[in-house]
PDB file of N, CA and C in Angstrom:
ATOM      1  N   UNK I   1      29.800  73.972 115.118  1.00  0.00           N
ATOM      2  CA  UNK I   1      30.966  74.802 115.148  1.00  0.00           C
ATOM      3  C   UNK I   1      32.102  74.133 114.403  1.00  0.00           C
ATOM      4  N   UNK I   2      33.122  74.858 114.249  1.00  0.00           N
ATOM      5  CA  UNK I   2      34.315  74.345 113.578  1.00  0.00           C
ATOM      6  C   UNK I   2      35.462  74.298 114.569  1.00  0.00           C
ATOM      7  N   UNK I   3      36.281  73.295 114.417  1.00  0.00           N
ATOM      8  CA  UNK I   3      37.426  73.099 115.275  1.00  0.00           C
ATOM      9  C   UNK I   3      38.679  73.126 114.408  1.00  0.00           C
ATOM     10  N   UNK I   4      39.639  73.912 114.804  1.00  0.00           N
ATOM     11  CA  UNK I   4      40.891  74.020 114.065  1.00  0.00           C
ATOM     12  C   UNK I   4      42.018  73.486 114.925  1.00  0.00           C
ATOM     13  N   UNK I   5      42.792  72.592 114.349  1.00  0.00           N
ATOM     14  CA  UNK I   5      43.938  72.019 115.039  1.00  0.00           C
ATOM     15  C   UNK I   5      45.198  72.363 114.264  1.00  0.00           C
ATOM     16  N   UNK I   6      46.250  72.722 114.966  1.00  0.00           N
ATOM     17  CA  UNK I   6      47.514  72.948 114.258  1.00  0.00           C
ATOM     18  C   UNK I   6      48.056  71.615 113.751  1.00  0.00           C
ATOM     19  N   UNK I   7      48.335  71.558 112.465  1.00  0.00           N
ATOM     20  CA  UNK I   7      48.790  70.307 111.865  1.00  0.00           C
ATOM     21  C   UNK I   7      50.301  70.217 111.750  1.00  0.00           C
ATOM     22  N   UNK I   8      50.966  71.297 112.061  1.00  0.00           N
ATOM     23  CA  UNK I   8      52.416  71.328 111.925  1.00  0.00           C
ATOM     24  C   UNK I   8      53.056  70.249 112.799  1.00  0.00           C
ATOM     25  N   UNK I   9      53.818  69.401 112.181  1.00  0.00           N
ATOM     26  CA  UNK I   9      54.496  68.333 112.883  1.00  0.00           C
ATOM     27  C   UNK I   9      53.649  67.083 113.085  1.00  0.00           C
ATOM     28  N   UNK I  10      52.351  67.154 112.806  1.00  0.00           N
ATOM     29  CA  UNK I  10      51.477  66.000 113.000  1.00  0.00           C
ATOM     30  C   UNK I  10      51.303  65.178 111.739  1.00  0.00           C
ATOM     31  N   UNK I  11      51.356  65.828 110.589  1.00  0.00           N
ATOM     32  CA  UNK I  11      51.198  65.109 109.327  1.00  0.00           C
ATOM     33  C   UNK I  11      52.309  65.503 108.373  1.00  0.00           C
ATOM     34  N   UNK I  12      52.552  64.621 107.436  1.00  0.00           N
ATOM     35  CA  UNK I  12      53.511  64.895 106.370  1.00  0.00           C
ATOM     36  C   UNK I  12      52.735  65.629 105.265  1.00  0.00           C
ATOM     37  N   UNK I  13      52.861  66.948 105.212  1.00  0.00           N
ATOM     38  CA  UNK I  13      52.059  67.765 104.306  1.00  0.00           C
ATOM     39  C   UNK I  13      52.234  67.360 102.844  1.00  0.00           C
ATOM     40  N   UNK I  14      53.453  67.178 102.350  1.00  0.00           N
ATOM     41  CA  UNK I  14      53.584  66.766 100.941  1.00  0.00           C
ATOM     42  C   UNK I  14      52.911  65.419 100.651  1.00  0.00           C
ATOM     43  N   UNK I  15      53.032  64.476 101.565  1.00  0.00           N
ATOM     44  CA  UNK I  15      52.397  63.166 101.363  1.00  0.00           C
ATOM     45  C   UNK I  15      50.881  63.303 101.387  1.00  0.00           C
ATOM     46  N   UNK I  16      50.369  64.136 102.267  1.00  0.00           N
ATOM     47  CA  UNK I  16      48.924  64.342 102.349  1.00  0.00           C
ATOM     48  C   UNK I  16      48.402  65.037 101.101  1.00  0.00           C
ATOM     49  N   UNK I  17      49.170  65.988 100.571  1.00  0.00           N
ATOM     50  CA  UNK I  17      48.783  66.655  99.324  1.00  0.00           C
ATOM     51  C   UNK I  17      48.739  65.646  98.176  1.00  0.00           C
ATOM     52  N   UNK I  18      49.699  64.745  98.136  1.00  0.00           N
ATOM     53  CA  UNK I  18      49.726  63.712  97.102  1.00  0.00           C
ATOM     54  C   UNK I  18      48.508  62.805  97.232  1.00  0.00           C
ATOM     55  N   UNK I  19      48.197  62.397  98.457  1.00  0.00           N
ATOM     56  CA  UNK I  19      47.042  61.521  98.699  1.00  0.00           C
ATOM     57  C   UNK I  19      45.744  62.218  98.293  1.00  0.00           C
ATOM     58  N   UNK I  20      45.612  63.472  98.676  1.00  0.00           N
ATOM     59  CA  UNK I  20      44.405  64.217  98.324  1.00  0.00           C
ATOM     60  C   UNK I  20      44.317  64.458  96.817  1.00  0.00           C
ATOM     61  N   UNK I  21      45.459  64.657  96.183  1.00  0.00           N
ATOM     62  CA  UNK I  21      45.478  64.821  94.731  1.00  0.00           C
ATOM     63  C   UNK I  21      44.971  63.566  94.021  1.00  0.00           C
ATOM     64  N   UNK I  22      45.356  62.403  94.544  1.00  0.00           N
ATOM     65  CA  UNK I  22      44.894  61.139  93.970  1.00  0.00           C
ATOM     66  C   UNK I  22      43.387  60.979  94.179  1.00  0.00           C
ATOM     67  N   UNK I  23      42.902  61.349  95.357  1.00  0.00           N
ATOM     68  CA  UNK I  23      41.462  61.285  95.623  1.00  0.00           C
ATOM     69  C   UNK I  23      40.685  62.225  94.711  1.00  0.00           C
ATOM     70  N   UNK I  24      41.255  63.396  94.475  1.00  0.00           N
ATOM     71  CA  UNK I  24      40.619  64.373  93.592  1.00  0.00           C
ATOM     72  C   UNK I  24      40.539  63.827  92.168  1.00  0.00           C
ATOM     73  N   UNK I  25      41.614  63.209  91.710  1.00  0.00           N
ATOM     74  CA  UNK I  25      41.629  62.625  90.361  1.00  0.00           C
ATOM     75  C   UNK I  25      40.621  61.482  90.259  1.00  0.00           C
ATOM     76  N   UNK I  26      40.533  60.642  91.294  1.00  0.00           N
ATOM     77  CA  UNK I  26      39.573  59.541  91.292  1.00  0.00           C
ATOM     78  C   UNK I  26      38.143  60.085  91.252  1.00  0.00           C
ATOM     79  N   UNK I  27      37.877  61.116  92.024  1.00  0.00           N
ATOM     80  CA  UNK I  27      36.537  61.715  92.030  1.00  0.00           C
ATOM     81  C   UNK I  27      36.204  62.275  90.651  1.00  0.00           C
ATOM     82  N   UNK I  28      37.165  62.922  90.009  1.00  0.00           N
ATOM     83  CA  UNK I  28      36.934  63.470  88.672  1.00  0.00           C
ATOM     84  C   UNK I  28      36.583  62.365  87.672  1.00  0.00           C
ATOM     85  N   UNK I  29      37.300  61.236  87.756  1.00  0.00           N
ATOM     86  CA  UNK I  29      37.044  60.109  86.856  1.00  0.00           C
ATOM     87  C   UNK I  29      35.646  59.545  87.098  1.00  0.00           C
ATOM     88  N   UNK I  30      35.287  59.367  88.358  1.00  0.00           N
ATOM     89  CA  UNK I  30      33.983  58.804  88.691  1.00  0.00           C
ATOM     90  C   UNK I  30      32.854  59.746  88.275  1.00  0.00           C
ATOM     91  N   UNK I  31      33.050  61.029  88.479  1.00  0.00           N
ATOM     92  CA  UNK I  31      32.048  62.018  88.063  1.00  0.00           C
ATOM     93  C   UNK I  31      31.860  61.959  86.556  1.00  0.00           C
ATOM     94  N   UNK I  32      32.964  61.867  85.832  1.00  0.00           N
ATOM     95  CA  UNK I  32      32.899  61.814  84.376  1.00  0.00           C
ATOM     96  C   UNK I  32      32.162  60.558  83.908  1.00  0.00           C
ATOM     97  N   UNK I  33      32.445  59.408  84.536  1.00  0.00           N
ATOM     98  CA  UNK I  33      31.790  58.160  84.139  1.00  0.00           C
ATOM     99  C   UNK I  33      30.276  58.228  84.368  1.00  0.00           C
ATOM    100  N   UNK I  34      29.878  58.693  85.537  1.00  0.00           N
ATOM    101  CA  UNK I  34      28.448  58.765  85.852  1.00  0.00           C
ATOM    102  C   UNK I  34      27.769  59.799  84.961  1.00  0.00           C
ATOM    103  N   UNK I  35      28.448  60.923  84.735  1.00  0.00           N
ATOM    104  CA  UNK I  35      27.869  61.977  83.902  1.00  0.00           C
ATOM    105  C   UNK I  35      27.664  61.487  82.468  1.00  0.00           C
ATOM    106  N   UNK I  36      28.606  60.699  81.952  1.00  0.00           N
ATOM    107  CA  UNK I  36      28.460  60.158  80.603  1.00  0.00           C
ATOM    108  C   UNK I  36      27.234  59.264  80.506  1.00  0.00           C
ATOM    109  N   UNK I  37      27.022  58.441  81.518  1.00  0.00           N
ATOM    110  CA  UNK I  37      25.839  57.579  81.511  1.00  0.00           C
ATOM    111  C   UNK I  37      24.564  58.409  81.551  1.00  0.00           C
ATOM    112  N   UNK I  38      24.546  59.405  82.419  1.00  0.00           N
ATOM    113  CA  UNK I  38      23.340  60.220  82.566  1.00  0.00           C
ATOM    114  C   UNK I  38      23.088  61.094  81.338  1.00  0.00           C
ATOM    115  N   UNK I  39      24.142  61.435  80.604  1.00  0.00           N
ATOM    116  CA  UNK I  39      23.993  62.238  79.390  1.00  0.00           C
ATOM    117  C   UNK I  39      23.548  61.400  78.193  1.00  0.00           C
ATOM    118  N   UNK I  40      23.594  60.084  78.335  1.00  0.00           N
ATOM    119  CA  UNK I  40      23.220  59.185  77.250  1.00  0.00           C
ATOM    120  C   UNK I  40      21.706  58.942  77.297  1.00  0.00           C
ATOM    121  N   UNK I  41      20.957  59.469  76.322  1.00  0.00           N
ATOM    122  CA  UNK I  41      19.500  59.296  76.343  1.00  0.00           C
ATOM    123  C   UNK I  41      19.073  57.830  76.297  1.00  0.00           C
ATOM    124  N   UNK I  42      19.819  56.996  75.594  1.00  0.00           N
ATOM    125  CA  UNK I  42      19.477  55.575  75.511  1.00  0.00           C
ATOM    126  C   UNK I  42      19.561  54.925  76.891  1.00  0.00           C
ATOM    127  N   UNK I  43      20.578  55.268  77.650  1.00  0.00           N
ATOM    128  CA  UNK I  43      20.735  54.730  79.005  1.00  0.00           C
ATOM    129  C   UNK I  43      19.569  55.167  79.882  1.00  0.00           C
ATOM    130  N   UNK I  44      19.257  56.440  79.841  1.00  0.00           N
ATOM    131  CA  UNK I  44      18.198  56.986  80.693  1.00  0.00           C
ATOM    132  C   UNK I  44      16.825  56.399  80.364  1.00  0.00           C
ATOM    133  N   UNK I  45      16.618  56.035  79.112  1.00  0.00           N
ATOM    134  CA  UNK I  45      15.326  55.485  78.719  1.00  0.00           C
ATOM    135  C   UNK I  45      15.198  53.996  79.026  1.00  0.00           C
ATOM    136  N   UNK I  46      16.324  53.277  79.005  1.00  0.00           N
ATOM    137  CA  UNK I  46      16.288  51.821  79.160  1.00  0.00           C
ATOM    138  C   UNK I  46      16.307  51.354  80.613  1.00  0.00           C
ATOM    139  N   UNK I  47      16.986  52.091  81.477  1.00  0.00           N
ATOM    140  CA  UNK I  47      17.145  51.609  82.853  1.00  0.00           C
ATOM    141  C   UNK I  47      15.880  51.867  83.670  1.00  0.00           C
ATOM    142  N   UNK I  48      15.661  51.029  84.676  1.00  0.00           N
ATOM    143  CA  UNK I  48      14.533  51.271  85.570  1.00  0.00           C
ATOM    144  C   UNK I  48      14.732  52.591  86.341  1.00  0.00           C
ATOM    145  N   UNK I  49      13.661  53.207  86.755  1.00  0.00           N
ATOM    146  CA  UNK I  49      13.768  54.484  87.489  1.00  0.00           C
ATOM    147  C   UNK I  49      14.659  54.395  88.724  1.00  0.00           C
ATOM    148  N   UNK I  50      14.658  53.255  89.402  1.00  0.00           N
ATOM    149  CA  UNK I  50      15.500  53.110  90.593  1.00  0.00           C
ATOM    150  C   UNK I  50      16.984  53.204  90.242  1.00  0.00           C
ATOM    151  N   UNK I  51      17.362  52.624  89.124  1.00  0.00           N
ATOM    152  CA  UNK I  51      18.766  52.669  88.686  1.00  0.00           C
ATOM    153  C   UNK I  51      19.141  54.092  88.288  1.00  0.00           C
ATOM    154  N   UNK I  52      18.253  54.770  87.609  1.00  0.00           N
ATOM    155  CA  UNK I  52      18.510  56.155  87.217  1.00  0.00           C
ATOM    156  C   UNK I  52      18.688  57.025  88.457  1.00  0.00           C
ATOM    157  N   UNK I  53      17.818  56.837  89.439  1.00  0.00           N
ATOM    158  CA  UNK I  53      17.927  57.598  90.689  1.00  0.00           C
ATOM    159  C   UNK I  53      19.235  57.281  91.401  1.00  0.00           C
ATOM    160  N   UNK I  54      19.628  56.019  91.375  1.00  0.00           N
ATOM    161  CA  UNK I  54      20.892  55.620  92.010  1.00  0.00           C
ATOM    162  C   UNK I  54      22.078  56.319  91.350  1.00  0.00           C
ATOM    163  N   UNK I  55      22.082  56.385  90.036  1.00  0.00           N
ATOM    164  CA  UNK I  55      23.177  57.053  89.330  1.00  0.00           C
ATOM    165  C   UNK I  55      23.168  58.559  89.600  1.00  0.00           C
ATOM    166  N   UNK I  56      22.015  59.148  89.673  1.00  0.00           N
ATOM    167  CA  UNK I  56      21.936  60.574  89.993  1.00  0.00           C
ATOM    168  C   UNK I  56      22.481  60.831  91.393  1.00  0.00           C
ATOM    169  N   UNK I  57      22.172  59.934  92.323  1.00  0.00           N
ATOM    170  CA  UNK I  57      22.688  60.081  93.685  1.00  0.00           C
ATOM    171  C   UNK I  57      24.188  59.871  93.728  1.00  0.00           C
ATOM    172  N   UNK I  58      24.687  58.914  92.944  1.00  0.00           N
ATOM    173  CA  UNK I  58      26.143  58.701  92.874  1.00  0.00           C
ATOM    174  C   UNK I  58      26.848  59.954  92.383  1.00  0.00           C
ATOM    175  N   UNK I  59      26.247  60.623  91.396  1.00  0.00           N
ATOM    176  CA  UNK I  59      26.838  61.856  90.878  1.00  0.00           C
ATOM    177  C   UNK I  59      26.912  62.906  91.975  1.00  0.00           C
ATOM    178  N   UNK I  60      25.833  63.076  92.703  1.00  0.00           N
ATOM    179  CA  UNK I  60      25.811  64.057  93.799  1.00  0.00           C
ATOM    180  C   UNK I  60      26.843  63.687  94.867  1.00  0.00           C
ATOM    181  N   UNK I  61      26.922  62.401  95.211  1.00  0.00           N
ATOM    182  CA  UNK I  61      27.877  61.952  96.226  1.00  0.00           C
ATOM    183  C   UNK I  61      29.321  62.214  95.804  1.00  0.00           C
ATOM    184  N   UNK I  62      29.654  61.879  94.567  1.00  0.00           N
ATOM    185  CA  UNK I  62      31.022  62.100  94.081  1.00  0.00           C
ATOM    186  C   UNK I  62      31.350  63.591  94.000  1.00  0.00           C
ATOM    187  N   UNK I  63      30.384  64.393  93.598  1.00  0.00           N
ATOM    188  CA  UNK I  63      30.612  65.835  93.553  1.00  0.00           C
ATOM    189  C   UNK I  63      30.851  66.390  94.957  1.00  0.00           C
ATOM    190  N   UNK I  64      30.127  65.867  95.920  1.00  0.00           N
ATOM    191  CA  UNK I  64      30.314  66.284  97.308  1.00  0.00           C
ATOM    192  C   UNK I  64      31.689  65.868  97.826  1.00  0.00           C
ATOM    193  N   UNK I  65      32.083  64.626  97.544  1.00  0.00           N
ATOM    194  CA  UNK I  65      33.407  64.156  97.953  1.00  0.00           C
ATOM    195  C   UNK I  65      34.502  64.999  97.319  1.00  0.00           C
ATOM    196  N   UNK I  66      34.331  65.307  96.035  1.00  0.00           N
ATOM    197  CA  UNK I  66      35.325  66.115  95.333  1.00  0.00           C
ATOM    198  C   UNK I  66      35.451  67.482  95.986  1.00  0.00           C
ATOM    199  N   UNK I  67      34.324  68.061  96.324  1.00  0.00           N
ATOM    200  CA  UNK I  67      34.316  69.373  96.967  1.00  0.00           C
ATOM    201  C   UNK I  67      35.039  69.332  98.317  1.00  0.00           C
ATOM    202  N   UNK I  68      34.783  68.290  99.100  1.00  0.00           N
ATOM    203  CA  UNK I  68      35.437  68.153 100.401  1.00  0.00           C
ATOM    204  C   UNK I  68      36.946  67.990 100.259  1.00  0.00           C
ATOM    205  N   UNK I  69      37.354  67.185  99.292  1.00  0.00           N
ATOM    206  CA  UNK I  69      38.782  66.977  99.061  1.00  0.00           C
ATOM    207  C   UNK I  69      39.436  68.279  98.602  1.00  0.00           C
ATOM    208  N   UNK I  70      38.751  69.017  97.734  1.00  0.00           N
ATOM    209  CA  UNK I  70      39.281  70.294  97.246  1.00  0.00           C
ATOM    210  C   UNK I  70      39.483  71.272  98.404  1.00  0.00           C
ATOM    211  N   UNK I  71      38.516  71.333  99.315  1.00  0.00           N
ATOM    212  CA  UNK I  71      38.628  72.214 100.481  1.00  0.00           C
ATOM    213  C   UNK I  71      39.816  71.798 101.335  1.00  0.00           C
ATOM    214  N   UNK I  72      39.982  70.499 101.560  1.00  0.00           N
ATOM    215  CA  UNK I  72      41.106  70.005 102.353  1.00  0.00           C
ATOM    216  C   UNK I  72      42.439  70.334 101.690  1.00  0.00           C
ATOM    217  N   UNK I  73      42.490  70.179 100.387  1.00  0.00           N
ATOM    218  CA  UNK I  73      43.719  70.471  99.644  1.00  0.00           C
ATOM    219  C   UNK I  73      44.055  71.955  99.725  1.00  0.00           C
ATOM    220  N   UNK I  74      43.048  72.794  99.586  1.00  0.00           N
ATOM    221  CA  UNK I  74      43.267  74.244  99.684  1.00  0.00           C
ATOM    222  C   UNK I  74      43.714  74.629 101.094  1.00  0.00           C
ATOM    223  N   UNK I  75      43.169  73.972 102.110  1.00  0.00           N
ATOM    224  CA  UNK I  75      43.575  74.252 103.489  1.00  0.00           C
ATOM    225  C   UNK I  75      45.044  73.893 103.701  1.00  0.00           C
ATOM    226  N   UNK I  76      45.492  72.803 103.083  1.00  0.00           N
ATOM    227  CA  UNK I  76      46.900  72.426 103.198  1.00  0.00           C
ATOM    228  C   UNK I  76      47.795  73.412 102.449  1.00  0.00           C
ATOM    229  N   UNK I  77      47.302  73.971 101.364  1.00  0.00           N
ATOM    230  CA  UNK I  77      48.089  74.942 100.614  1.00  0.00           C
ATOM    231  C   UNK I  77      48.317  76.218 101.417  1.00  0.00           C
ATOM    232  N   UNK I  78      47.395  76.498 102.331  1.00  0.00           N
ATOM    233  CA  UNK I  78      47.509  77.715 103.142  1.00  0.00           C
ATOM    234  C   UNK I  78      48.529  77.558 104.268  1.00  0.00           C
ATOM    235  N   UNK I  79      48.906  76.296 104.576  1.00  0.00           N
ATOM    236  CA  UNK I  79      49.855  76.079 105.683  1.00  0.00           C
ATOM    237  C   UNK I  79      51.267  76.204 105.228  1.00  0.00           C
TER     238      UNK I  79
END
């Protein structure tokens, strides 16, 4: 289930938006870095399969984090 708590008066909304914006930017940078490596055929051919799998998982993890931060940011925009 989902639990909703009123955030009014509990958090500084502008500060939280700034913090989430920074997290979103960091996630975008990390996604771009991993994607560049995975898009490079030379990298994909040279690295061991375990390293390639690790980078693919990092991409999925960062995309998931970005999605979560985006949802949180949108929820704050609605308040």
